[in-house]
Each structure stands twice: as C-alpha cells, then as structure tokens.
Amino acid sequence: MPRSLLRTPPRVLVLGLVTALGALGAAALPAGAAPAGRFQERAAPADAPYLDARRPVRERVDDLLKRMTLDDRLGQMTQAERGGAAPADVTAYRLGSVLSGGGSVPAENTPQGWADMVDGYQRGALATPLRIPMIYGADAVHGHNNVYGATIFPHDIGLGATRDPGLARRIGRATAEEVAGTGVQWTFAPCLCVVRNDRWGRSYESFGEVPELPSAMTTEIVGFQGERLGARPASILATAKHYVGDGGTAGGKDQGDTQISEAELRKVHLPPFREAVKRGVGSVMISYSSFDGVKMHGNKYLITDVLKRELGFKGFVVSDYNGIDQIGGGTPGLTPERVTAAVNAGIDMFMQPWDWKDFITTLRGEIANGHIAMSRIDDANRRILTVKFQMGLFDHPYADRSWQRTFGSDAHRALARRAVAESQVVLKNAGNVLPLPEGGGKIFVAGKNADDIGNQTGGWTLTWQGSSGPITKGTTILQGIRQTVRPGTTVTYSKDGTGIDRSYKAAVAVVGETPYAEFMGDRPDGMGLDDQDLATLAALRASGVPVVVVLVSGRPLDIAAQLPGWNALVESWLPGTEGRGVADVLFGTVRPSGRLPVSWPRSASQEPVNRGDGKSPLFPYGFGLTYRH
Ligand code: GLC
C-alpha cells in the first residue's frame, strides 16, 4: 500500500487535486509572489558573486541571500513530493527541494528515467530569477532501493553484525555512485537509531543496540559524501536520522514516546549523532518520536541548543514526512501553531509532500504576525544554501549520467555479496553440521524465504513496504546454493518441505519474516515464526534429516522453543539482492565472522533486553560462532 494512502487522502484524489490546483497556481502565482519586475525582483546578473565558483562559500551565500525575496526564502525551506508537484511548481513557488517517498518512482523506473525526471525538476528551479538549484532527496538506505535493478545491500542490522566500518564506507560509496547517476543528490541515510526494543518495526534500520555500533558505522557518511561534502564526483548529501531517541520508545512503538532521563538519552542515543557531526554530515532528519512526552519536531532544546550549538552541527535540519503535523498531540494536521513551533525549534527544511502550498502560505502568515522572526528564516536559508554551495550544486546542477555505468555493476554486487557473508551470524552448529560439503550427496532446501528476492531484501525495496516475489534483479539464497555446490550434487527445493526423505544429507530451511517498514512492522504481541514456517520445519524434523535453519528477518525472533530440534541456526538478517553470500557461509567458502548487534531474547516477553541490563538473553549481544577450520 503506497504510503500516500496511509497518511493523506487516496493518492488518486491527492494527485487530481494537486494537478487542478497546480494549473490554477501556475497561472495565479503564489500569494506574495508576483511576475518578475513588480517587486523589484530581477534576474541575477551573470557576474553576480554568488555565481562565481572561485569565491568562498560564505561570500556566495551572503551575496545570494541579500538578493532573495521572501518568496525565494520560503520556497527554499519547502520540500514537495514528486507526486504532488510539477517542475512548473518548482519555478512558481521557488521550491528548494523535491523528494521521492518510498516507492515514488518515475514511469520509467530506470537510471535514465530517474535522471530525466530529476533534471526536469532542476530545469524548473533554474528557471527562477536567481536560478537557485533544487536538491532532490530519496531513501537510498540499502542501495538505491527505489530503482529496479539497483544493487541492494544488507539492511543496517546485518551491517552491524559485520562490525566492519570500512565495509560501511565502501557501501556508502557504491550507493553514492548508483544514486548520482540517476540525478538524485541526497539520500535520507544513514539511520543512526539505537534499537532498544526489537518489537520496533524499524529494528532492521539500526546498526545495533549500543551507541558504539551506530557511531562506528557513521563511516557510511564518508562513503556517501566523501571526506568533505562535494569533495569528489558522485558525492551525495547524507542524512543522520532520526534525531533523537527513535529506537528507545516505550514498547518499541514506532513514533512513540522515549520515556528516559536526559542523561540516558545522552548516553545511549546521542553519541551516533555527535559522531555524524564530526564526520561532516550535511543534514539531520528529526524523529517522529517524542522525548519525555514532547514531540521531537517541536523540541527547541534538543534541536537548537544541543544539536546546533552544543554539537556544533552546521548543516541543515529537515523534518520527517509531515512530521510537524503531530506536534502537541491531538488530530494530526498542518496548523499555524505547529508551523511556528517547528520553525522556532530549529528545523530548516520542511518535508510537506502534499500540502506544501499550505505550508508556504501558513509560514508567510506566521512571519507577518510576528510569531516567526526573519532572523530564523535567514538562518534556515543560510544553512540550506551553504550545503548546496558546498555540494557544487550551483556549478553542476544536472545529473552526471556517466555514473550509470556503475548501476547494478558486477563490482557493486561483489561488494554486496561480501557484505552478506560478513553479516551472517552462526548461532548454533551441533555436531559441526556446518559447513555443508559442496560435493557429494543430496541437499534439500525448503522455506518461503529460500527463493524470494522480495523477502530477502525486506522493506524499503522498490516500494515503501517492500513485497514478496521477484521484485528486482538478484540472486536468491536457493540460487546461491545451486551455484555453490559441485556438479553432480542434487539440490531439491520444496517450499513446504514436501518430498524430504532420509536420502538427503541435510535440509536447509530458509524461513522468517516477510517485508514491512516503519509502524507496519511493530510487533506489540508475538515475535515467533508464522504457521507456514512452523509446518515446514515440522515436516523436515520428522524426516530425521539434519536441519539447518536460516532465518531471514529484520530482528531476532522468538525461537527458543523450536531451537532444540534444529541442528544449526544462522541469522541472515535482510541480506539484499546478493543471496550467494549466504551460501558462501553455509558451505564454508567464507568462514562466519558475524556477531549479534542486538541481544537475542529468550521470548518476546523478555523485550527489551540489552547488553548490561542484568537480564539473561538466549544469545547475548556480540555472540557468534565460527568454524574450526
Ligand atoms: C519516512 C521515514 C523516513 C524517510 C522519510 C522519507 O516517514 O520516517 O525515514 O526518510 O519518510 O521517505
């Protein structure tokens, strides 16, 4: 289900409304704006200092800012969804940014189709009097995951299991190359949440349950941006998200309330953002969650006093998707009070995908009535423009399509395969049934996740929620097994285990979760395997053949009761498109080195369970087996 159906009126209705209003809007221009000339608005002279790439960024910002009208400044702070705005709207309303929400793709979902789309919006931006380029953002959270055929890397929880910051940096770089070729200049990643309760639907977006793991993996920011923003070609803007405490909500409820002391917040959830700022991250996204009952989107102390002043963050702060609409509780929606609270809290750019025109009108009104000072508006613009100049957007505003040669490349897929292998965590290996022999005998493979690219990539893949099935190019775990065994070895696949008998040396059961994202993945009740998987496992166990269980899941699952009947257990997390990396570990091509990034609960009722909390998990944080030889 497209997210627009979950957060705003049905997408068809929204698009129809926007199109109709857009047509009117283009003719009538926004309130306060006027055809060039009437308000002394003039196109910038070609030799304007801000257009000179040789000048210092600060000088360029100062020069541009003083040329900007109020419309220019309000537009720069506004981000619209591609489905809710046309390039003509970018021109008419001076929009500073456009985004693709999860699964919001051009009709032609290819690198060329994306580059044409993004360049179209950029032409709209450069048609404004001051020719300020827009910046296009998307969630490239485990590769350029909205685009068909992109290399899809393991989700963060699997990368956390690798304990390999260098790998995270290389993945960031590979992702940046695939993103840059499509014209997109900004990714809403990495997520630096510290997951404290695995019931949370976004557990797989966390690198781990202790701050030092996400802090270490902020190297991905350097992969995205380079040593310095814009320092080299295919540098894209990164986003440290979601500030702050999203992984610590009571009960693991997505967008819930993090009810801990400020000292605990500073000890557990703040360190990854401090590290991200040190690495020069150019943007920070605010969390939907609340801290101690106060919605983060309205928390001036934590955004302005802590993030901007104490941590010294110099980039710009962006809201989450309609995130300001929840400030103060009650019925969500855009109100003057919420706009004022969010702007004055220190948010600089506003992700208002569908009601961005209302946002601009409301913001203009709140300035006119004195609730928002122009100094705050100018600070927000200064931050946004500084990042755009640092990125080189004014000097190279269009897609560099030469990077399309790297899209889904063998080199990127080899990197992803290596990441998959390093992320596998062997939790049980009775009788050293692993590694499986590559040759001789027959191997039986079962389970709904053995031959399903959609299930092994998980949420945020092609669509917001992800989906089962052959949704993109890649290698399933079953295909990886078939590619690994020696010729003459029989590999039989039966999803539900039908046909298993004692002629097989081993049975590999690939089970676990199907895709989900955000609050759709919250598990307030059970965290066990579904009936389909339990039936498959029962059939395999009844055969007497050694059973190797491979769990494809975005979190630890409640499997303590079934574990004694399994000979081996490998947690595969959400490996992405390169399923051969799982076979690399199953057959010993790569010795397992993965270690748990989260504590594994004895049962769901034990959640939250974390390192040092005095509880006794089934498997502790950092646990992982390897092979003797
Ligand atoms: C979402 C998510 C955020 C994402 C944004 C844009 O609601 O919370 O992680 O970057 O919308 O898709």
XYZ file of C-alpha atoms and ligand atoms in Angstrom:
641
model
C 0.000 0.000 0.000
C 1.600 3.298 -1.105
C 2.376 5.479 1.897
C 0.140 8.235 0.480
C -2.861 6.018 1.260
C -1.737 5.824 4.839
C -1.025 9.427 5.545
C -3.121 11.540 3.203
C -6.311 11.148 1.152
C -6.146 8.432 -1.538
C -3.302 9.074 -3.922
C -5.616 9.422 -6.924
C -7.591 12.103 -5.108
C -4.441 13.881 -3.968
C -2.899 13.853 -7.413
C -6.115 15.057 -9.026
C -6.426 17.879 -6.507
C -2.828 18.888 -6.837
C -2.948 18.827 -10.624
C -6.060 21.038 -10.700
C -4.664 23.486 -8.149
C -1.283 23.335 -9.807
C -2.819 24.547 -13.061
C -4.530 27.384 -11.213
C -1.440 28.040 -9.140
C 0.831 28.332 -12.145
C -1.497 30.976 -13.599
C -2.176 32.858 -10.363
C 1.344 32.512 -8.827
C 1.530 32.121 -5.064
C 0.257 34.852 -2.772
C 3.046 37.323 -2.157
C 4.950 36.350 -5.257
C 4.449 38.332 -8.397
C 5.531 38.263 -12.004
C 9.140 39.361 -12.242
C 9.522 43.136 -12.151
C 6.648 44.316 -9.982
C 8.507 43.812 -6.664
C 11.871 44.866 -7.951
C 12.629 41.207 -8.476
C 15.360 40.893 -11.073
C 17.267 38.023 -12.570
C 20.821 37.837 -11.203
C 23.470 39.423 -13.443
C 25.779 36.830 -14.948
C 28.702 38.231 -12.962
C 26.912 38.121 -9.587
C 29.456 36.978 -6.936
C 27.286 34.068 -5.828
C 27.541 32.598 -9.323
C 31.338 32.643 -9.176
C 32.641 29.201 -8.137
C 36.016 30.690 -7.244
C 34.598 32.701 -4.382
C 34.375 31.373 -0.780
C 31.076 29.723 0.080
C 30.290 32.215 2.802
C 30.686 35.116 0.365
C 28.435 33.412 -2.158
C 25.777 32.800 0.484
C 25.906 36.395 1.723
C 25.589 37.745 -1.803
C 22.727 35.442 -2.751
C 20.804 35.908 0.476
C 20.583 39.643 0.069
C 19.153 39.200 -3.422
C 16.434 36.806 -2.292
C 12.807 37.872 -1.893
C 10.569 36.475 0.825
C 9.144 34.028 -1.737
C 12.636 32.783 -2.501
C 13.360 32.273 1.181
C 10.107 30.465 1.968
C 10.454 28.255 -1.084
C 13.974 27.196 -0.098
C 12.597 25.829 3.182
C 9.952 23.743 1.420
C 10.245 20.160 0.136
C 7.468 18.639 -2.016
C 6.871 15.038 -3.098
C 7.331 14.417 -6.826
C 3.781 13.093 -6.963
C 2.496 16.366 -5.574
C 4.451 18.916 -7.579
C 5.459 19.500 -11.200
C 8.582 21.308 -12.437
C 6.392 24.357 -13.101
C 5.550 24.400 -9.380
C 9.252 24.442 -8.532
C 9.512 27.579 -10.672
C 6.351 29.266 -9.452
C 6.929 28.586 -5.750
C 10.749 28.629 -5.762
C 10.802 25.178 -4.147
C 14.193 24.295 -2.650
C 13.746 20.552 -2.742
C 11.715 17.668 -4.162
C 11.665 14.116 -2.809
C 10.675 10.608 -3.719
C 8.984 8.961 -0.768
C 9.401 5.191 -0.529
C 8.351 3.680 -3.865
C 7.601 7.027 -5.543
C 9.253 6.408 -8.905
C 9.084 7.851 -12.455
C 7.033 5.989 -15.067
C 10.279 4.586 -16.441
C 11.941 3.207 -13.299
C 15.435 3.088 -14.754
C 18.514 5.252 -14.169
C 17.700 7.146 -17.369
C 14.084 7.632 -16.327
C 15.192 8.979 -12.956
C 17.822 11.300 -14.414
C 15.279 12.712 -16.866
C 12.798 13.265 -14.039
C 15.264 14.915 -11.654
C 16.771 17.102 -14.389
C 13.231 18.183 -15.281
C 12.717 19.495 -11.748
C 16.150 21.126 -11.883
C 15.238 22.964 -15.072
C 12.196 24.235 -13.204
C 14.421 25.536 -10.407
C 16.901 27.168 -12.777
C 14.024 28.982 -14.488
C 13.596 31.179 -11.382
C 15.090 34.677 -11.396
C 18.003 33.757 -9.111
C 18.476 30.271 -10.598
C 18.856 28.578 -7.215
C 19.158 24.824 -7.844
C 16.781 22.455 -6.081
C 18.087 19.340 -4.300
C 16.356 16.013 -4.907
C 16.164 13.540 -1.995
C 15.302 9.842 -1.731
C 15.719 6.963 0.708
C 18.755 5.105 -0.578
C 19.008 3.213 2.705
C 20.459 -0.096 1.494
C 21.470 0.782 -2.055
C 19.384 2.871 -4.441
C 16.487 0.746 -3.370
C 13.636 2.516 -5.199
C 15.164 1.796 -8.592
C 14.683 -1.522 -10.419
C 17.997 -3.340 -10.922
C 19.978 -1.434 -8.299
C 22.411 -3.286 -6.092
C 20.605 -3.872 -2.801
C 22.895 -4.254 0.208
C 22.062 -5.831 3.585
C 19.925 -3.651 5.805
C 21.733 -1.892 8.644
C 21.183 -4.562 11.302
C 23.137 -7.001 9.126
C 25.923 -4.456 8.589
C 26.047 -4.022 12.348
C 26.736 -7.763 12.628
C 29.851 -7.316 10.438
C 31.495 -4.847 12.865
C 33.197 -3.516 9.708
C 33.195 0.313 9.413
C 35.362 0.124 6.305
C 32.739 -2.022 4.630
C 30.063 0.533 5.551
C 32.147 3.273 3.928
C 32.615 1.234 0.742
C 28.878 0.504 0.626
C 28.181 4.211 1.051
C 30.475 4.999 -1.861
C 28.965 2.336 -4.122
C 25.487 3.559 -3.285
C 26.513 7.159 -3.962
C 27.709 6.199 -7.440
C 24.424 4.462 -8.286
C 22.424 7.357 -6.844
C 24.447 10.087 -8.559
C 23.941 8.524 -11.979
C 20.198 8.976 -11.567
C 20.497 12.688 -10.747
C 19.424 12.287 -7.113
C 21.767 14.365 -4.933
C 20.601 13.473 -1.401
C 19.958 10.263 0.486
C 17.948 10.077 3.715
C 20.546 7.785 5.269
C 22.194 6.517 7.428
C 19.703 5.767 10.145
C 21.692 6.120 13.385
C 18.955 4.869 15.662
C 19.963 2.690 18.631
C 17.335 -0.058 18.784
C 16.500 -0.926 22.385
C 13.334 -2.981 21.876
C 13.238 -5.414 18.941
C 9.439 -5.195 18.768
C 10.061 -1.926 16.870
C 9.185 -2.104 13.162
C 12.417 -0.241 12.301
C 14.805 -2.532 14.214
C 16.435 -3.579 10.930
C 17.274 0.054 10.174
C 19.517 0.141 13.257
C 23.173 -0.909 13.286
C 22.759 -2.129 16.870
C 21.551 -1.755 20.431
C 24.546 0.036 21.887
C 25.702 3.511 20.738
C 29.234 2.486 19.808
C 27.993 0.348 16.903
C 25.990 3.028 15.016
C 28.729 5.502 15.951
C 31.377 3.296 14.319
C 29.247 2.807 11.198
C 28.933 6.549 10.564
C 31.761 5.849 8.127
C 28.913 5.313 5.677
C 28.501 9.104 5.709
C 32.045 9.460 4.375
C 31.147 6.919 1.711
C 28.146 9.000 0.667
C 29.684 12.493 0.925
C 33.445 11.976 0.636
C 35.958 13.264 3.190
C 34.322 16.654 2.678
C 30.902 17.374 1.168
C 31.284 17.682 -2.596
C 34.977 16.776 -2.331
C 34.797 14.442 -5.274
C 32.500 13.365 -8.104
C 29.402 11.338 -7.147
C 29.382 12.876 -3.697
C 25.805 12.911 -2.386
C 24.368 14.561 0.705
C 23.872 12.213 3.659
C 21.291 12.465 6.431
C 21.828 11.423 10.039
C 18.383 10.223 11.182
C 16.134 10.208 13.148
C 17.173 12.740 15.727
C 16.916 11.668 18.535
C 15.862 8.607 20.527
C 13.625 6.942 17.905
C 14.934 3.483 18.883
C 14.163 3.932 22.555
C 10.395 4.350 22.639
C 8.299 2.587 25.237
C 7.338 -0.909 24.000
C 9.260 -0.363 20.764
C 6.261 1.570 19.418
C 7.158 3.374 16.202
C 6.719 7.157 16.583
C 6.093 6.563 20.278
C 7.467 8.176 23.411
C 11.033 7.704 24.670
C 10.489 7.853 28.403
C 14.010 8.011 29.792
C 16.131 10.620 31.549
C 18.120 13.166 29.606
C 21.255 11.504 30.980
C 20.167 8.167 29.452
C 19.278 9.883 26.172
C 22.725 11.460 26.079
C 24.467 8.204 26.965
C 22.612 5.865 24.595
C 21.027 7.797 21.715
C 23.047 10.988 21.201
C 26.591 9.613 20.583
C 25.983 8.457 16.958
C 24.816 11.975 16.059
C 27.853 13.521 17.716
C 29.996 11.213 15.565
C 27.993 12.047 12.445
C 28.526 15.773 13.029
C 32.262 15.164 13.455
C 32.230 13.394 10.092
C 30.628 16.442 8.491
C 27.142 15.106 7.807
C 25.291 17.749 5.816
C 21.731 17.117 7.031
C 19.915 15.717 10.052
C 16.331 14.444 9.984
C 14.115 14.833 13.021
C 12.380 11.827 14.580
C 8.602 11.416 14.749
C 9.020 10.124 18.291
C 8.703 12.131 21.463
C 11.198 12.572 24.264
C 9.522 12.522 27.619
C 6.186 13.446 26.074
C 7.439 16.269 23.837
C 7.371 15.635 20.091
C 10.933 15.907 18.753
C 9.691 18.099 15.871
C 8.906 20.813 18.392
C 11.871 20.321 20.711
C 13.898 23.510 20.558
C 16.255 22.485 23.366
C 17.410 19.297 21.641
C 17.415 20.693 18.088
C 18.837 24.181 18.567
C 20.618 24.121 21.922
C 22.028 20.582 21.742
C 22.353 19.609 18.053
C 23.196 23.006 16.567
C 25.011 24.720 19.434
C 26.465 22.016 21.705
C 27.330 19.505 18.948
C 28.137 22.327 16.507
C 26.041 20.997 13.612
C 26.447 23.417 10.685
C 24.306 21.663 8.056
C 20.545 21.889 7.815
C 17.783 20.133 9.730
C 14.937 18.546 7.780
C 11.600 17.399 9.189
C 10.299 13.896 8.588
C 7.364 13.225 6.240
C 4.584 15.517 7.550
C 6.406 15.172 10.852
C 5.408 18.638 12.124
C 1.724 17.708 11.803
C 1.914 15.747 15.081
C 3.403 18.437 17.338
C 1.479 18.819 20.572
C -0.601 15.659 20.008
C -4.250 15.668 19.015
C -5.505 15.296 15.450
C -2.571 15.413 13.049
C -2.599 18.244 10.518
C -0.909 21.456 9.467
C -1.682 24.372 11.758
C -0.087 27.805 12.287
C 0.882 26.810 15.823
C 2.680 23.703 14.627
C 4.487 25.530 11.839
C 5.670 28.183 14.286
C 6.731 25.598 16.880
C 8.743 23.621 14.314
C 10.455 26.608 12.680
C 11.310 28.157 16.032
C 12.553 24.798 17.348
C 15.260 24.996 14.673
C 14.010 22.903 11.744
C 15.235 24.433 8.481
C 13.565 22.458 5.674
C 10.051 21.035 5.769
C 9.083 17.714 4.180
C 5.443 18.554 3.435
C 4.970 16.207 0.460
C 1.397 17.032 -0.476
C 0.364 20.177 1.389
C 3.496 22.189 0.673
C 1.453 25.115 -0.703
C -0.478 25.337 2.568
C 2.822 25.199 4.408
C 4.215 28.177 2.474
C 1.021 30.191 2.993
C 0.953 29.373 6.714
C 4.622 30.172 7.154
C 4.150 33.519 5.417
C 1.277 34.294 7.789
C 3.271 33.379 10.891
C 6.066 35.721 9.811
C 3.592 38.519 9.065
C 2.059 38.245 12.542
C 5.477 38.265 14.206
C 5.410 34.689 15.550
C 8.469 33.810 13.473
C 11.401 36.208 13.154
C 13.093 36.812 9.804
C 16.402 36.049 11.537
C 15.233 32.413 11.918
C 14.137 32.309 8.272
C 17.511 33.661 7.197
C 19.395 31.208 9.412
C 17.484 28.322 7.792
C 18.200 29.666 4.299
C 21.841 30.248 5.125
C 22.227 26.631 6.241
C 20.451 25.203 3.197
C 22.331 27.394 0.725
C 25.684 26.668 2.384
C 25.152 22.929 1.864
C 24.058 23.469 -1.745
C 27.163 25.549 -2.473
C 29.436 23.049 -0.682
C 27.968 20.250 -2.811
C 28.699 22.183 -6.006
C 25.009 22.188 -6.925
C 25.188 25.737 -8.294
C 28.104 24.773 -10.512
C 26.952 21.291 -11.595
C 23.165 21.196 -11.144
C 22.348 18.346 -13.545
C 22.781 14.544 -13.389
C 26.220 13.181 -14.242
C 24.948 10.233 -16.247
C 28.417 8.767 -16.642
C 27.893 7.087 -13.232
C 25.102 4.975 -14.693
C 27.868 2.594 -15.795
C 28.157 1.536 -12.135
C 24.455 0.855 -11.657
C 23.937 -2.745 -10.505
C 27.510 -3.469 -11.630
C 29.369 -6.730 -11.011
C 31.772 -4.848 -8.740
C 28.950 -3.488 -6.591
C 27.244 -6.867 -6.467
C 30.531 -8.488 -5.400
C 30.800 -5.927 -2.594
C 27.211 -6.675 -1.564
C 27.905 -10.426 -1.617
C 30.914 -9.897 0.640
C 28.750 -7.823 3.000
C 26.130 -10.589 3.089
C 28.744 -13.192 4.010
C 30.253 -10.982 6.730
C 26.807 -10.300 8.190
C 25.760 -13.957 8.692
C 25.696 -14.915 12.376
C 26.011 -18.643 13.200
C 24.138 -19.159 16.465
C 24.133 -22.968 16.647
C 26.159 -25.686 14.932
C 25.535 -29.005 16.667
C 27.863 -31.764 15.534
C 29.519 -29.275 13.188
C 26.910 -29.936 10.582
C 28.217 -26.674 9.076
C 29.974 -26.076 6.778
C 27.965 -28.244 4.409
C 30.021 -30.273 1.928
C 29.985 -28.729 -1.525
C 30.096 -32.061 -3.241
C 28.508 -35.457 -2.955
C 25.121 -36.403 -1.750
C 21.822 -34.559 -1.947
C 20.795 -31.347 -0.264
C 17.172 -30.443 0.420
C 16.122 -26.785 0.551
C 12.774 -25.585 1.938
C 11.086 -22.478 3.284
C 9.209 -19.462 1.924
C 12.352 -17.262 2.058
C 14.671 -19.575 0.128
C 13.738 -18.426 -3.371
C 12.243 -14.959 -2.901
C 14.184 -11.776 -3.696
C 11.450 -9.629 -2.178
C 11.592 -11.412 1.187
C 15.370 -11.326 1.367
C 15.542 -7.587 0.583
C 12.777 -6.599 3.016
C 11.158 -3.190 3.394
C 12.286 -0.039 1.517
C 12.801 -2.037 -1.673
C 11.069 -0.909 -4.876
C 8.173 0.164 -2.658
C 7.954 1.653 0.802
C 6.843 -1.577 2.469
C 8.711 -3.936 0.139
C 6.938 -7.069 -1.102
C 7.432 -10.781 -1.685
C 8.270 -12.167 -5.100
C 10.689 -11.487 -7.973
C 10.576 -7.713 -7.495
C 14.047 -6.952 -8.845
C 17.254 -8.490 -10.217
C 19.441 -10.526 -7.902
C 20.376 -13.966 -6.625
C 18.102 -15.780 -4.216
C 19.560 -17.859 -1.420
C 18.469 -21.020 -3.240
C 20.141 -19.857 -6.450
C 23.262 -19.155 -4.417
C 23.237 -22.677 -3.043
C 22.815 -24.136 -6.522
C 25.734 -22.006 -7.794
C 27.967 -23.188 -4.950
C 27.598 -26.980 -4.935
C 29.794 -29.065 -7.162
C 28.365 -30.543 -10.363
C 26.570 -33.790 -9.654
C 25.253 -32.649 -6.309
C 21.464 -32.733 -6.192
C 19.718 -29.715 -4.730
C 15.969 -30.229 -4.315
C 13.708 -27.277 -3.434
C 10.284 -27.674 -1.908
C 8.812 -24.597 -0.226
C 6.823 -26.541 2.367
C 9.225 -29.470 2.745
C 7.162 -31.985 0.850
C 9.371 -34.760 -0.508
C 12.036 -34.760 2.178
C 13.402 -38.217 2.985
C 16.479 -39.787 4.539
C 18.317 -39.899 1.225
C 19.281 -36.269 1.818
C 22.440 -35.358 3.785
C 20.921 -32.177 5.162
C 17.876 -29.957 4.895
C 18.299 -26.166 4.728
C 15.150 -24.345 5.873
C 15.127 -20.650 4.901
C 12.290 -19.092 6.921
C 11.468 -15.916 8.806
C 9.709 -12.622 8.074
C 8.047 -11.074 5.033
C 8.664 -7.391 4.230
C 7.455 -4.435 6.272
C 8.501 -0.868 7.085
C 8.057 1.587 9.974
C 4.983 1.164 12.161
C 3.670 -1.608 9.867
C 6.433 -3.766 11.324
C 5.749 -3.160 15.025
C 5.209 -6.439 16.908
C 3.459 -5.488 20.159
C 2.323 -9.092 20.618
C 4.298 -12.147 19.475
C 7.663 -12.326 17.687
C 7.515 -16.002 16.697
C 7.650 -17.781 13.353
C 4.420 -17.935 11.383
C 2.392 -21.123 10.986
C 3.683 -21.702 7.458
C 7.272 -21.832 8.666
C 6.447 -23.943 11.709
C 4.715 -26.508 9.486
C 7.681 -26.611 7.100
C 10.124 -27.092 9.957
C 7.972 -29.839 11.486
C 7.958 -31.716 8.176
C 11.750 -31.519 7.917
C 12.286 -32.530 11.518
C 10.006 -35.537 11.167
C 12.271 -36.863 8.398
C 15.235 -37.288 10.738
C 17.484 -35.403 8.305
C 19.781 -32.819 9.966
C 18.070 -29.417 9.766
C 19.982 -26.184 9.163
C 17.719 -23.187 9.776
C 18.480 -19.888 8.032
C 16.405 -17.036 9.467
C 15.720 -14.138 7.055
C 14.387 -11.466 9.404
C 14.772 -7.838 10.374
C 15.193 -8.665 14.055
C 15.701 -11.541 16.497
C 12.649 -13.851 16.606
C 11.142 -15.913 19.414
C 12.519 -19.363 18.509
C 13.752 -20.765 21.847
C 11.069 -23.490 21.898
C 11.986 -24.778 18.429
C 15.771 -24.413 18.703
C 16.469 -27.830 20.337
C 15.052 -29.542 17.224
C 17.436 -27.708 14.919
C 20.957 -28.907 14.218
C 22.171 -25.476 13.168
C 20.891 -21.903 13.128
C 22.170 -18.993 11.014
C 20.678 -15.476 11.335
C 20.835 -13.977 7.849
C 19.042 -10.669 8.617
C 17.787 -8.987 5.390
C 20.678 -9.726 3.015
C 19.504 -7.852 -0.080
C 19.920 -8.985 -3.695
C 23.153 -10.980 -3.352
C 21.901 -14.185 -1.721
C 25.031 -16.079 -2.819
C 26.736 -14.581 0.240
C 24.585 -16.793 2.465
C 25.754 -19.913 0.607
C 29.352 -18.688 0.982
C 28.980 -19.180 4.733
C 26.812 -22.312 4.609
C 29.474 -24.123 2.542
C 32.484 -22.529 4.224
C 33.720 -20.511 1.221
C 33.749 -17.701 3.794
C 34.249 -18.535 7.449
C 31.493 -16.971 9.545
C 32.583 -13.829 11.427
C 29.258 -12.137 12.125
C 28.366 -11.276 15.708
C 24.996 -10.269 17.145
C 24.393 -6.481 17.028
C 21.442 -6.986 19.354
C 20.732 -9.302 22.291
C 18.553 -12.269 21.343
C 15.570 -12.630 23.711
C 14.534 -15.924 25.328
C 10.983 -14.907 24.451
C 9.148 -11.815 23.239
C 8.089 -11.107 26.791
C 11.728 -10.578 27.710
C 11.887 -7.422 25.484
C 13.520 -5.013 25.923
C 16.725 -6.953 26.543
C 20.072 -5.251 26.037
C 23.712 -5.623 26.952
C 24.327 -4.841 30.593
C 20.730 -4.778 31.706
C 21.162 -7.748 34.025
C 18.807 -9.987 32.027
C 19.862 -13.362 30.594
C 19.118 -13.438 26.839
C 19.044 -16.621 24.738
C 22.138 -15.321 22.925
C 23.980 -12.227 24.214
C 24.995 -9.151 22.257
C 28.239 -9.997 20.414
C 27.603 -13.747 20.212
C 28.570 -15.604 17.038
C 30.217 -18.949 16.169
C 32.797 -19.697 13.529
C 34.137 -22.906 12.016
C 37.031 -24.884 13.498
C 38.972 -24.995 10.238
C 9.527 8.344 6.432
C 10.619 7.914 7.317
C 11.962 8.498 6.975
C 12.076 8.694 5.473
C 11.014 9.697 5.031
C 11.037 9.940 3.515
O 8.336 8.516 7.090
O 10.405 8.067 8.715
O 12.969 7.597 7.476
O 13.371 9.190 5.150
O 9.711 9.269 5.393
O 10.659 8.790 2.825
